[in-house]
Tab-separated table of C-alpha atoms in Angstrom:
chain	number	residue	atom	x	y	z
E	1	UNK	CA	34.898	-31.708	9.539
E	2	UNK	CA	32.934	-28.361	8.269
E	3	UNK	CA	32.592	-29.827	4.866
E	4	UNK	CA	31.554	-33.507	6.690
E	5	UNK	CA	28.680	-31.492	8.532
E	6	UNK	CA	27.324	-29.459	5.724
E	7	UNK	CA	27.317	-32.429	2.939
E	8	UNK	CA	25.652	-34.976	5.947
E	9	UNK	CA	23.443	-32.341	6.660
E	10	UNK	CA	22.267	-31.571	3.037
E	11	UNK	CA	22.439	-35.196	2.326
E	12	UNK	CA	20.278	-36.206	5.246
E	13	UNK	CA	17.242	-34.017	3.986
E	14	UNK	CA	17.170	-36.254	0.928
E	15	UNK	CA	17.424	-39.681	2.325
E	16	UNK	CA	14.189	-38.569	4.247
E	17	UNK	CA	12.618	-37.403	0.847
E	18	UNK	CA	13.945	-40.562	-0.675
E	19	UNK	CA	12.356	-42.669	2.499
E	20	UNK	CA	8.772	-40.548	2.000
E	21	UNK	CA	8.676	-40.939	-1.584
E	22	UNK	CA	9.864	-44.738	-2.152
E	23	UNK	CA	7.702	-46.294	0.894
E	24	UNK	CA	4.543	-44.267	0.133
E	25	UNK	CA	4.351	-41.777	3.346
E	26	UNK	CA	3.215	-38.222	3.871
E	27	UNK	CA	5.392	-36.385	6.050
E	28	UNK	CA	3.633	-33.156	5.115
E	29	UNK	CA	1.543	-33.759	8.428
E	30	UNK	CA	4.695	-33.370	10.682
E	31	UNK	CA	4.956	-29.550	9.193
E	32	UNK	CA	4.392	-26.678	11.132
E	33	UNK	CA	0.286	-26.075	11.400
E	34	UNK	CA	0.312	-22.264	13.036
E	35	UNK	CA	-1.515	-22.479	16.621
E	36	UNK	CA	-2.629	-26.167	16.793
E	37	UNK	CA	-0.941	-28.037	19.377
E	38	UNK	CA	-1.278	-31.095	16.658
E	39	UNK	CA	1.163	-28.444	14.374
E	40	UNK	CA	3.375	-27.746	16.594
E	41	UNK	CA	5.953	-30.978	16.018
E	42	UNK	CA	5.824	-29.030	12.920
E	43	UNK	CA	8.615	-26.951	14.739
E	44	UNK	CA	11.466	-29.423	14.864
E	45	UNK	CA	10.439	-31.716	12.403
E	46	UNK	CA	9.239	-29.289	9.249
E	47	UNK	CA	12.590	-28.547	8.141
E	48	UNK	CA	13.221	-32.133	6.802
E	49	UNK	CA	10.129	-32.430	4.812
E	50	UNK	CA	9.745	-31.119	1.223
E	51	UNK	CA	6.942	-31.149	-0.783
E	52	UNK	CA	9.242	-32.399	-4.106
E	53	UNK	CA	12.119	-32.581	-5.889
E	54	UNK	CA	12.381	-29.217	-7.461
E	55	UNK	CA	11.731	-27.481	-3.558
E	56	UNK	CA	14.698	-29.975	-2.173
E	57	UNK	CA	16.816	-29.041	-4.714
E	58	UNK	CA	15.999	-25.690	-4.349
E	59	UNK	CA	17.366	-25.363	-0.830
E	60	UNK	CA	20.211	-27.659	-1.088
E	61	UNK	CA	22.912	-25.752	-2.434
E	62	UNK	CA	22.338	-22.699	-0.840
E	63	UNK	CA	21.985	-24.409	2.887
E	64	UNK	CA	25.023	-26.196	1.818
E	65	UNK	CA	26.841	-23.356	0.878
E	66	UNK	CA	25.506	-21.313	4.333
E	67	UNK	CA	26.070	-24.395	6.640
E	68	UNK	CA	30.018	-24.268	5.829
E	69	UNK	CA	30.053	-20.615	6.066
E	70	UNK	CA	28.592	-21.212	9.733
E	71	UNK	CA	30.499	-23.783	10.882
E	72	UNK	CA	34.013	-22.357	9.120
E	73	UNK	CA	33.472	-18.803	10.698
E	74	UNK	CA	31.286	-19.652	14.168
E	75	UNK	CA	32.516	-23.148	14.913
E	76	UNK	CA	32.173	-22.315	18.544
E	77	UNK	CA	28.641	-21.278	17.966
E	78	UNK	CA	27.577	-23.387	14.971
E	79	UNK	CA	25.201	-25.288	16.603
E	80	UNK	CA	23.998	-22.827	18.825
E	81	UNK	CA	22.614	-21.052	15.934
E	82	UNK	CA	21.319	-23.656	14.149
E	83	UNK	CA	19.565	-25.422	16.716
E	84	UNK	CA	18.155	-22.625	18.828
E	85	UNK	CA	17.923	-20.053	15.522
E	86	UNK	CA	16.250	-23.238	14.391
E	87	UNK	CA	13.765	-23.601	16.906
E	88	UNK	CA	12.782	-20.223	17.166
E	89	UNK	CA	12.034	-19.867	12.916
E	90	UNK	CA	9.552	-22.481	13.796
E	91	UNK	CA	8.651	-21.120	16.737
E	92	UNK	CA	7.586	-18.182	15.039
E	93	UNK	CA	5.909	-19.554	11.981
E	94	UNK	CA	3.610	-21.192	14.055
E	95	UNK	CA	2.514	-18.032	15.808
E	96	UNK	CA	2.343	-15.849	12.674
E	97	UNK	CA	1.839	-18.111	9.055
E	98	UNK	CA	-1.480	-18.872	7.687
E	99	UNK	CA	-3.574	-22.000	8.295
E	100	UNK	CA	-1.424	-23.895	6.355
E	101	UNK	CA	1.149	-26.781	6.734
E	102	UNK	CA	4.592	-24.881	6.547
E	103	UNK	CA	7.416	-27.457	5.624
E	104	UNK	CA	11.093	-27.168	3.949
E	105	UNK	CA	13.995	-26.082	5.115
E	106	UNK	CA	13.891	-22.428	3.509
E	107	UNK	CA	13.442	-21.183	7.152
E	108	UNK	CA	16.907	-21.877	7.973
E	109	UNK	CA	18.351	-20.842	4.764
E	110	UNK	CA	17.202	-17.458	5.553
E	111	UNK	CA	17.907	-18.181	9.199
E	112	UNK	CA	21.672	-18.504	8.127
E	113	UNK	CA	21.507	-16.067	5.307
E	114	UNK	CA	20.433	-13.333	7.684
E	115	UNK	CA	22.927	-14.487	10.372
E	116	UNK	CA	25.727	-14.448	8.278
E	117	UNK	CA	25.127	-10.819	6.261
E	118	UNK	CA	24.291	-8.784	9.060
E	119	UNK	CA	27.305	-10.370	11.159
E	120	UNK	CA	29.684	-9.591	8.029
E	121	UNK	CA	27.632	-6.055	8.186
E	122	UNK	CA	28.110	-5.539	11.591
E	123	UNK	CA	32.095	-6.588	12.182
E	124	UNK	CA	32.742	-5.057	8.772
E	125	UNK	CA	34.119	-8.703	7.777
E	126	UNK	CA	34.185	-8.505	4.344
E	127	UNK	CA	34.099	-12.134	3.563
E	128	UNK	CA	30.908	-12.869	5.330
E	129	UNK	CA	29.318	-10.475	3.028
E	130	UNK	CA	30.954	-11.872	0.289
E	131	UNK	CA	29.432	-15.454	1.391
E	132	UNK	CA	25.748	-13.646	1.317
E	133	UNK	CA	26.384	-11.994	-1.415
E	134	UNK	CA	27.547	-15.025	-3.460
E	135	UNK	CA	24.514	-16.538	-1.809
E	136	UNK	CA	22.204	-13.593	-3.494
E	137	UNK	CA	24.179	-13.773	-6.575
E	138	UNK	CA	23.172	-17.589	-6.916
E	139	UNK	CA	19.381	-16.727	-5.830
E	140	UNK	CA	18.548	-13.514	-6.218
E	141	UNK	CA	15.376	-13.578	-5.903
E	142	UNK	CA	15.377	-15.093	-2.653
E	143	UNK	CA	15.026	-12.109	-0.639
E	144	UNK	CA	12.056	-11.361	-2.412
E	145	UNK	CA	10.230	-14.138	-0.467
E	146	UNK	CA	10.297	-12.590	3.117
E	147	UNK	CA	7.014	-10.926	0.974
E	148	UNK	CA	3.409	-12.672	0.362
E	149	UNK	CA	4.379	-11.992	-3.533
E	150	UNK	CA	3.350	-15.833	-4.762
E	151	UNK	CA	0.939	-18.017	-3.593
E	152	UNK	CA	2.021	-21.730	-2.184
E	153	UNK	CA	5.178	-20.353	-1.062
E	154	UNK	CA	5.612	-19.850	2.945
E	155	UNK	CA	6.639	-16.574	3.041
E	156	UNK	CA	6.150	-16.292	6.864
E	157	UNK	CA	8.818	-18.753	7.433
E	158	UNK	CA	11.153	-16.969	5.385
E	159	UNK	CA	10.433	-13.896	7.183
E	160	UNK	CA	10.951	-15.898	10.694
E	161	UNK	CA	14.137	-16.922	9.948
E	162	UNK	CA	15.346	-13.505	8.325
E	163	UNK	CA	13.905	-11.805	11.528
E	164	UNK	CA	15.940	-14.559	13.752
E	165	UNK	CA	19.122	-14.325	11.818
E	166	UNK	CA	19.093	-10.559	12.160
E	167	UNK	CA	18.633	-11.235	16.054
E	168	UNK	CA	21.205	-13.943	16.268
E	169	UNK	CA	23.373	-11.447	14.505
E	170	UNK	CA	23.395	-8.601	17.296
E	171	UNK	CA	23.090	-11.461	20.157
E	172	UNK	CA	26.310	-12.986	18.815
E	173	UNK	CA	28.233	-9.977	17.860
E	174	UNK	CA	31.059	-10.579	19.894
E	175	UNK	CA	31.637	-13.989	18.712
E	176	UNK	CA	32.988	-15.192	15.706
E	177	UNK	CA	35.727	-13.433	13.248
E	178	UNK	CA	36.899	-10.252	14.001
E	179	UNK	CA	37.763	-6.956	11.620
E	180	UNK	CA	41.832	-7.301	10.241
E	181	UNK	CA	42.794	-4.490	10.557
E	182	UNK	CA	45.616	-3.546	7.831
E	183	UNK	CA	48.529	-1.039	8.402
E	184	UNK	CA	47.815	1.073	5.335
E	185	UNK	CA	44.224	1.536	6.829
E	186	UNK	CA	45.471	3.582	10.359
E	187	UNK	CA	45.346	7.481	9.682
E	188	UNK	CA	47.950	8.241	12.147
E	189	UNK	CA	52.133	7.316	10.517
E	190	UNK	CA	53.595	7.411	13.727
E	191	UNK	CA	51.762	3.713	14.526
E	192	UNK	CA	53.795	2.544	11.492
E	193	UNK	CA	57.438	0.744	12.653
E	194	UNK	CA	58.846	2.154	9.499
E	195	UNK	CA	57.739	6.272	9.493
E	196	UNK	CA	58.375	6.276	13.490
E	197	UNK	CA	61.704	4.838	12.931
E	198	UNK	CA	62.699	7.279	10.544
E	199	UNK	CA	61.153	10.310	12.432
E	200	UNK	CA	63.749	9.185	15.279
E	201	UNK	CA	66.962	9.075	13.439
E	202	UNK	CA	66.206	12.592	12.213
């Protein structure tokens, strides 16, 4: 089912590039344009648009690899977060980017990079980090881009969904995997069966 969602999902953002570039449209007028009502469909709609090949690709495999993170470790929550952590990256964008159309789905890539390593950070769940870090190993340049360091590139989107993951994070901190706590790890040796055992027969 989490592997289903993540491939559909993936796979659905290139059927629509496949639709735009083999019938002759523009969807680059559905992005977000920042405070224009005309720009504002550009909230729901500017994730599925990509400007070409080389920027679908680009955020395929690492919104693949996120979306399965999110929906193996938050199932509960999955779509909470992606639809509302959605909404708000766009949201965002179009009160802070430039006078610019804003599309790609880059915003929730760092919506869902954000979520997932400060929710690893916070809990201490190692493999949540691991997932972001595997992310950063993969592109690790990415986090870079929350920065106006190259033109063309919509840096204010990646910094709305950083800055919405990171919120998500705290909202949703008691949700989700929890801390394993190992036996080795507890200080005290009377919590362990075996020492308290063996202090009693003594």
């Amino acid at each position: 089912m989490m592997l289903a969602i993540s491939l559909y999902g993936v796979l659905f953002l290139w059927v629509v590039y496949w639709f735009e570039v083999n019938f002759g449209y523009n969807f680059t007028k559905y992005g977000v344009y920042p405070r224009t009502l005309k720009g504002s469909k550009g909230i729901l709609f500017s994730p599925f648009i990509h400007s070409g090949i080389k920027h679908l690709f680009n955020n395929s495999i690492p919104l693949f690899i996120l979306l399965l993170s999110l929906f193996y470790f938050y199932r509960k929550i999955a779509v909470k977060i992606l639809l509302f952590g959605g909404f708000l990256t766009g949201l965002l964008t179009w009160i802070i980017a430039r006078d610019a159309y804003h599309i790609g789905a880059s915003g929730i890539v760092y919506l869902l990079f954000s979520f997932v390593l400060f929710s690893g950070i916070i809990r201490k769940y190692n493999r949540l980090i691991a997932v972001s870090l595997i992310v950063i190993f993969l592109y690790g340049s990415m986090i870079w881009y929350i920065l106006p360091i190259k033109d063309g590139i919509s840096w204010e989107g990646h910094l709305s969904g950083f800055l919405v993951g990171m919120l998500f994070a705290f909202i949703y901190k008691k949700h989700g995997p929890k801390k394993i706590d190992y036996t080795w790890e507890d200080d005290n040796l009377e919590n362990i069966p075996f020492i308290a055992s063996q202090d009693e027969e003594e």
